[in-house]
mmCIF file of C-alpha atoms in Angstrom:
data_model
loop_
_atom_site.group_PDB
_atom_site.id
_atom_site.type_symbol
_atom_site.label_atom_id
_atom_site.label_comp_id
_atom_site.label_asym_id
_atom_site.label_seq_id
_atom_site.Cartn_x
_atom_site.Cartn_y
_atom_site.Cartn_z
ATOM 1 C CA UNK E 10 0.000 0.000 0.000
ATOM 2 C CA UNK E 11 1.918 2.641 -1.217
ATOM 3 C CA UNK E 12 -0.982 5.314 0.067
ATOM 4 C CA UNK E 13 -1.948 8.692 -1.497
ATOM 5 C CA UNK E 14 1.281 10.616 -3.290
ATOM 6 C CA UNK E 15 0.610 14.580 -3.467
ATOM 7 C CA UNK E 16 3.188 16.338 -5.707
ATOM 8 C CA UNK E 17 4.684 19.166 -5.216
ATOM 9 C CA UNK E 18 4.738 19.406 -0.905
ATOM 10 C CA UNK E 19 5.651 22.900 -1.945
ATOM 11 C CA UNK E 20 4.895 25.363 -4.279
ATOM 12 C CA UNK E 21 5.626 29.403 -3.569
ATOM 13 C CA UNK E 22 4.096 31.962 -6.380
ATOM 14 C CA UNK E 23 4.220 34.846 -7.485
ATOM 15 C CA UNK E 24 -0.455 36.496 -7.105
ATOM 16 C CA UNK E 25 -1.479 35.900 -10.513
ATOM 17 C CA UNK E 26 0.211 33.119 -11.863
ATOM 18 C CA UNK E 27 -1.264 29.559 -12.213
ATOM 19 C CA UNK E 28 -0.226 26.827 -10.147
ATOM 20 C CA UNK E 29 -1.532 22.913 -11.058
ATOM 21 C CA UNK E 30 -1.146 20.207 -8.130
ATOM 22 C CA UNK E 31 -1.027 16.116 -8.392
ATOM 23 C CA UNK E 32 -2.964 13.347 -6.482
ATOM 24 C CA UNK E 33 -2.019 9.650 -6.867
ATOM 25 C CA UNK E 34 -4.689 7.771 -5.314
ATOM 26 C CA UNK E 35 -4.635 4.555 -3.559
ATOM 27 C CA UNK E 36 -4.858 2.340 -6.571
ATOM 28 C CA UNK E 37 -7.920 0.504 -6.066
ATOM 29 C CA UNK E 38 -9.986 3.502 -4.848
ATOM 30 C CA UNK E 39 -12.308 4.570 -7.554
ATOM 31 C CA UNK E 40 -13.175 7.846 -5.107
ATOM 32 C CA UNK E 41 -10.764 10.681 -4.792
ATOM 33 C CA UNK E 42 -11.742 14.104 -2.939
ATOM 34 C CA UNK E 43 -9.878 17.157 -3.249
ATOM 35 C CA UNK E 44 -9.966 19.742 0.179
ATOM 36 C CA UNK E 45 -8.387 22.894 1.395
ATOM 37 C CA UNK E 46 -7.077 23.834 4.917
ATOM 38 C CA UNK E 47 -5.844 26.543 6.542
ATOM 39 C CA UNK E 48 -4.315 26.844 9.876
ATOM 40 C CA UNK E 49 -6.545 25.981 12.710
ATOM 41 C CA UNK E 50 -9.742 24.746 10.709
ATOM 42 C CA UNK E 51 -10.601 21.633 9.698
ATOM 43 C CA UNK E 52 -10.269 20.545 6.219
ATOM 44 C CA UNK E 53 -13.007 22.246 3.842
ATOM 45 C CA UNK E 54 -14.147 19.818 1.026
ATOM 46 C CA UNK E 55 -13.240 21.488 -2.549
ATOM 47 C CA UNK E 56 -15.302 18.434 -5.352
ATOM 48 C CA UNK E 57 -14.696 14.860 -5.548
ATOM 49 C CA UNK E 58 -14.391 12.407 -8.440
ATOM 50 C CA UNK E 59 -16.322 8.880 -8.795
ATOM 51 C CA UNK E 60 -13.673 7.363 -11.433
ATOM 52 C CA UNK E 61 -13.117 10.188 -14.271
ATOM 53 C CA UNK E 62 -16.942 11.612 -13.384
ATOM 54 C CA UNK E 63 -16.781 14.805 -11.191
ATOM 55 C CA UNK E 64 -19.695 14.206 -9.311
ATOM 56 C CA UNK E 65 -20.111 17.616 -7.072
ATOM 57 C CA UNK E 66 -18.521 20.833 -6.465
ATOM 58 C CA UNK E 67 -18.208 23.260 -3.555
ATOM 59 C CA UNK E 68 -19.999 26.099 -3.834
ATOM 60 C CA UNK E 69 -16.856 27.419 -2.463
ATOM 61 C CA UNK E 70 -14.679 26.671 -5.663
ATOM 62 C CA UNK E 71 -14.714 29.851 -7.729
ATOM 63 C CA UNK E 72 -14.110 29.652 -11.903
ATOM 64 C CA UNK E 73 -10.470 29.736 -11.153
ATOM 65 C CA UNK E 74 -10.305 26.540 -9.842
ATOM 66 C CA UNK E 75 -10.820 23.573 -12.199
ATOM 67 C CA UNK E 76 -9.822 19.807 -11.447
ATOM 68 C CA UNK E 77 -9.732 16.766 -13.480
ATOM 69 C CA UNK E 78 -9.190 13.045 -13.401
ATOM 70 C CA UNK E 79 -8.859 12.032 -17.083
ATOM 71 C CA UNK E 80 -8.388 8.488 -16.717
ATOM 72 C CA UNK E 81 -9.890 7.615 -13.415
ATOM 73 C CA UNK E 82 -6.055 7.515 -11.680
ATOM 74 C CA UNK E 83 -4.618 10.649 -10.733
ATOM 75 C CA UNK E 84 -6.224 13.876 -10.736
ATOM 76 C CA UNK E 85 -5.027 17.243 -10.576
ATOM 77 C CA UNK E 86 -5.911 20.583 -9.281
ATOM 78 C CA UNK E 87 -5.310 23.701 -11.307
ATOM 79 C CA UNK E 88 -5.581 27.062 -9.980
ATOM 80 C CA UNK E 89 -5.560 30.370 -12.266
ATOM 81 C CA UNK E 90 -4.635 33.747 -11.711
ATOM 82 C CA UNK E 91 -3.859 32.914 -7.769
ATOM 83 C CA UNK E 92 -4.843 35.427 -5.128
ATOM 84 C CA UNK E 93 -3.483 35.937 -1.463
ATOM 85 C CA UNK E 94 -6.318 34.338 -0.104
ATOM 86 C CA UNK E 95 -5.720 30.900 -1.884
ATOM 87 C CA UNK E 96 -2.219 30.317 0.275
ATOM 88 C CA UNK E 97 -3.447 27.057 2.077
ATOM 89 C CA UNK E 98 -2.838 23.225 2.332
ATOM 90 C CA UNK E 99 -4.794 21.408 -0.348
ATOM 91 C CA UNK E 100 -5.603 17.741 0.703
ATOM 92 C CA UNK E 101 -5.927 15.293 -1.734
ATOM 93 C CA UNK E 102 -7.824 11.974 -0.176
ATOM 94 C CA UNK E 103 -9.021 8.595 -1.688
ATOM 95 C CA UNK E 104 -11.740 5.679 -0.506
ATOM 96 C CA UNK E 105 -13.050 2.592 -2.180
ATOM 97 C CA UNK E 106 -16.762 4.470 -1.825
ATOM 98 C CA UNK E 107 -19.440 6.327 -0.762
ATOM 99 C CA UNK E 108 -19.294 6.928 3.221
ATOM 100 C CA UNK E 109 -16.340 4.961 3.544
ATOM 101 C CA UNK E 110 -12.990 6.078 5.489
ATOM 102 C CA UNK E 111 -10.870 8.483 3.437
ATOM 103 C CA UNK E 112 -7.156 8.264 3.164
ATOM 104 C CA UNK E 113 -5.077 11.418 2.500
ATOM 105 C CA UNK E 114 -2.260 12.732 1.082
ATOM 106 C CA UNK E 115 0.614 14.835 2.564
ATOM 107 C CA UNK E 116 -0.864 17.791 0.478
ATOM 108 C CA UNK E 117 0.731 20.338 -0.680
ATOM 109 C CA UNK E 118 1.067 23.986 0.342
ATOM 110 C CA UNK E 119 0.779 26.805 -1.142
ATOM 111 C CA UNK E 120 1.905 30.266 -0.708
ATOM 112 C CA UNK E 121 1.136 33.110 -2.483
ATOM 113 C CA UNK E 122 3.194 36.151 -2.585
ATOM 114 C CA UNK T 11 -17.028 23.086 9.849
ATOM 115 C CA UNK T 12 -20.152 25.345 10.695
ATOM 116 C CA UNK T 13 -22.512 22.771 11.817
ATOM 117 C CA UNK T 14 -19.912 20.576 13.729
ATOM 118 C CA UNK T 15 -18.905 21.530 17.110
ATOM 119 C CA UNK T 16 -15.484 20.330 19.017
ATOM 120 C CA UNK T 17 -13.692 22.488 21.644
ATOM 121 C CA UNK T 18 -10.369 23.896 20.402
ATOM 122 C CA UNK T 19 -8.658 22.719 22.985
ATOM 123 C CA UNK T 20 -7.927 20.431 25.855
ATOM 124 C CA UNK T 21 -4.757 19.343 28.267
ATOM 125 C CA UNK T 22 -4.353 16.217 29.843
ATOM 126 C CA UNK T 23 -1.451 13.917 31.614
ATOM 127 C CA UNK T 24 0.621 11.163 29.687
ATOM 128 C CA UNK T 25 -0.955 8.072 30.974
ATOM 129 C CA UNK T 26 -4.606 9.992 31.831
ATOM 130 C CA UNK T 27 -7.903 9.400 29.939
ATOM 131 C CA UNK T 28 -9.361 12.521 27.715
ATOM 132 C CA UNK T 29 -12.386 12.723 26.191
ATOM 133 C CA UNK T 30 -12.941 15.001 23.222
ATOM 134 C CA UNK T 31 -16.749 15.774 22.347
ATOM 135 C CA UNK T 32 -18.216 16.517 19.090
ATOM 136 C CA UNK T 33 -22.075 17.780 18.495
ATOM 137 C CA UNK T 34 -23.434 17.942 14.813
ATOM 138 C CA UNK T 35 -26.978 19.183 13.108
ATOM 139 C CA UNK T 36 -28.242 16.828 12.439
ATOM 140 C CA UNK T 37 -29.846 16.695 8.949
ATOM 141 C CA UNK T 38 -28.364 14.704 6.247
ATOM 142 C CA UNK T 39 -26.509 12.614 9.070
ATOM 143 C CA UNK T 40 -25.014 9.443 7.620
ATOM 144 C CA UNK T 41 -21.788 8.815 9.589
ATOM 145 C CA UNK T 42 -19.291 10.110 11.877
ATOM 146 C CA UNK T 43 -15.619 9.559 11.549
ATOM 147 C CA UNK T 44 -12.404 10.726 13.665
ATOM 148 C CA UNK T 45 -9.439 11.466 12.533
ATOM 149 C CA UNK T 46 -5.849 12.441 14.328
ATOM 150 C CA UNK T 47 -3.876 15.035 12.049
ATOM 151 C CA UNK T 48 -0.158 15.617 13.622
ATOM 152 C CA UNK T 49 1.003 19.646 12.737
ATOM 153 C CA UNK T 50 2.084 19.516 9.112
ATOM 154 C CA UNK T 51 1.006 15.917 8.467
ATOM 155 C CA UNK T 52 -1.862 14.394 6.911
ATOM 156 C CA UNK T 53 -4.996 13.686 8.870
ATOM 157 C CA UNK T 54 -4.790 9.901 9.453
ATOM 158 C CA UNK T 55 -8.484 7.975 10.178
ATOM 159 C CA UNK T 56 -9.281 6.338 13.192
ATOM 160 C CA UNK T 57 -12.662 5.346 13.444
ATOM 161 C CA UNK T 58 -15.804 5.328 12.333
ATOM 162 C CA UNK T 59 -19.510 5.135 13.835
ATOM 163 C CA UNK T 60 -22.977 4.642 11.822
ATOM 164 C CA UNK T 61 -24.944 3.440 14.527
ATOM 165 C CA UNK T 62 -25.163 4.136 17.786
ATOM 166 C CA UNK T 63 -23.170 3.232 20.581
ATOM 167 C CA UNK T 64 -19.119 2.909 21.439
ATOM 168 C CA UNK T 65 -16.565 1.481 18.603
ATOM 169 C CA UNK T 66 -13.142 0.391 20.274
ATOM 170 C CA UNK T 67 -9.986 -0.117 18.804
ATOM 171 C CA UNK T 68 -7.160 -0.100 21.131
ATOM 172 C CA UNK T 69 -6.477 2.703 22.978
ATOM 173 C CA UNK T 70 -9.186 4.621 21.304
ATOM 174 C CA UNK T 71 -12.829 4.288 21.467
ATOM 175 C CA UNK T 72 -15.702 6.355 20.017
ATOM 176 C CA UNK T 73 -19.357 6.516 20.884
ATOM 177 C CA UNK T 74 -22.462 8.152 18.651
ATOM 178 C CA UNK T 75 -25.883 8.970 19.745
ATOM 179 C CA UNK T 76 -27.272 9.776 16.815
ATOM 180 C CA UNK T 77 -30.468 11.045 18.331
ATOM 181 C CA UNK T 78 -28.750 13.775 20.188
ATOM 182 C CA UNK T 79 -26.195 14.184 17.389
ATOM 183 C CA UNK T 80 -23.170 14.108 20.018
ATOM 184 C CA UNK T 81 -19.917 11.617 19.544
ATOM 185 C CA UNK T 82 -17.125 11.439 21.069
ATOM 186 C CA UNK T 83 -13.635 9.822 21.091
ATOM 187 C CA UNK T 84 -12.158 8.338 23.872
ATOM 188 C CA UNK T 85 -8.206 8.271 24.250
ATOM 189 C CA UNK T 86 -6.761 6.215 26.979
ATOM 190 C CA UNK T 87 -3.219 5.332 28.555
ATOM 191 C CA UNK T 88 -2.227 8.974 27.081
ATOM 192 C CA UNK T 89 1.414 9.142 25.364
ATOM 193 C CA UNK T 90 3.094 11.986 24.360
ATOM 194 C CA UNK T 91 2.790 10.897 20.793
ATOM 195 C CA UNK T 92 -1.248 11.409 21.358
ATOM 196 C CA UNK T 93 -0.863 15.344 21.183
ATOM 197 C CA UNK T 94 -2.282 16.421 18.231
ATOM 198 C CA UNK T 95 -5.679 17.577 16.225
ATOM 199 C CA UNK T 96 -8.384 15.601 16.413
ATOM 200 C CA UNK T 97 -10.889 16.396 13.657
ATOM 201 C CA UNK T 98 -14.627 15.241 13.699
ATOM 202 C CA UNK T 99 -15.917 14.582 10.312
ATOM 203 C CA UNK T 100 -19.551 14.032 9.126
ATOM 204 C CA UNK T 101 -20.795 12.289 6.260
ATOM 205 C CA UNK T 102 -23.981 13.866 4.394
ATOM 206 C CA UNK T 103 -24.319 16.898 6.638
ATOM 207 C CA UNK T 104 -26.903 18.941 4.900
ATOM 208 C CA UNK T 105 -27.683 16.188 2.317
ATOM 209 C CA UNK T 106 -24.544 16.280 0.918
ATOM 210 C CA UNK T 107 -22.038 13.149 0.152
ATOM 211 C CA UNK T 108 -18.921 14.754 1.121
ATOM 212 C CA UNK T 109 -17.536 14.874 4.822
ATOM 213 C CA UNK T 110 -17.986 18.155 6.595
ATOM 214 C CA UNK T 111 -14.979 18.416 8.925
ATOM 215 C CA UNK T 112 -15.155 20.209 12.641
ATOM 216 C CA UNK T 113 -12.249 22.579 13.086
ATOM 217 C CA UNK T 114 -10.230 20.136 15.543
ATOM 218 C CA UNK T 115 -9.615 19.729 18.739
ATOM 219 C CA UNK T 116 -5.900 20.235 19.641
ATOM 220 C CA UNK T 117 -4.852 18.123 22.496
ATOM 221 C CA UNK T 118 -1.698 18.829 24.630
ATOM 222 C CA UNK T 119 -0.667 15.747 26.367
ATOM 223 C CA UNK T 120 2.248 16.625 29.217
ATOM 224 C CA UNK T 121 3.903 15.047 31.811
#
């Protein structure tokens, strides 16, 4: 079980550039669920994928953001023209199904200068 | 999490018992899970309850009412290596089917 890979850990930008993140899953999880945190809050839930379908979106998760999983493996998360407020941890997790325990990634973070 | 409440924080002694509390709405409710997130790490699962009543696994138990919408995990024989954030996490919370995550409860453990 080689668990859920997150590439980069790090990724410092310039406010306005674009930044796109990985997620390897857990192989044989067909779910994979990207979130944000910030320091001292729980993680807040961003969309999730059911194979290559992306099956809901937080209302949260303005037109900048767009994420895809083309093949039903990895996914990624692309951000465009990054603000100050978007510096956070983004969480990358995987299960094997609906309402079933959710394994996560090291994330990466993200600062915005 | 706006509808998931967990105090912030909480100090006990290595080799003490702590309980951490959790209270949800309860509308959409289809699960509660717990997990243990060590500063700058990944949040790691520990357990889950569906139904009511206590779930034990090891050191750690958890217990759901879901009538009163209240959990909460139990962490016993306290080590150093127990201080971190625990995060409460509810599945369907306003009829979604995502997990709606409490903000944590960050739990000191010293000698």
């Amino acid at each position: 079980d080689t668990g859920v890979s997150q590439n980069p850990r790090h990724k410092i930008t310039k406010r306005g550039q674009n930044v796109t993140f990985r997620c390897d899953p857990i192989s044989e999880h067909n779910r994979l669920y990207w979130y944000r945190q910030t320091l001292g809050q729980g993680p807040e839930f961003l969309t999730y994928f059911q194979n290559e379908a992306q099956l809901e979106k937080s209302r949260l998760l303005s037109d900048r953001f767009s994420a895809e999983r083309p093949k039903g493996s990895f996914s990624t998360l692309e951000i465009q023209r990054t603000e100050q407020g978007d510096s956070a941890m983004y969480l990358c997790a995987s299960s094997t199904g609906t309402n079933q325990p959710q394994h996560f990634g090291d994330g990466t973070r993200l600062s915005i200068l | 999490g706006q509808n998931i409440d967990q105090p912030t924080e909480m100090t006990a002694t290595e080799g003490a018992i702590v309980q951490i509390n959790c209270t949800y709405q309860t509308s959409g409710f289809n699960g509660l899970f717990w997990y243990q997130q060590h500063a700058g790490e990944a949040p790691t699962f520990l357990s889950y309850n569906v139904l009511d009543g206590l779930e034990e696994k090891g050191r750690f138990s958890s217990f759901l009412s879901r009538s009163k919408g209240y959990s909460y995990l139990l962490l016993k024989e306290l080590q150093m290596k127990d201080s971190a954030s625990y995060l409460c996490a509810v599945w369907g919370l306003g009829g979604g089917n995502k997990l709606t995550f409490g903000t944590g409860t960050q739990l000191k453990v010293e000698l």
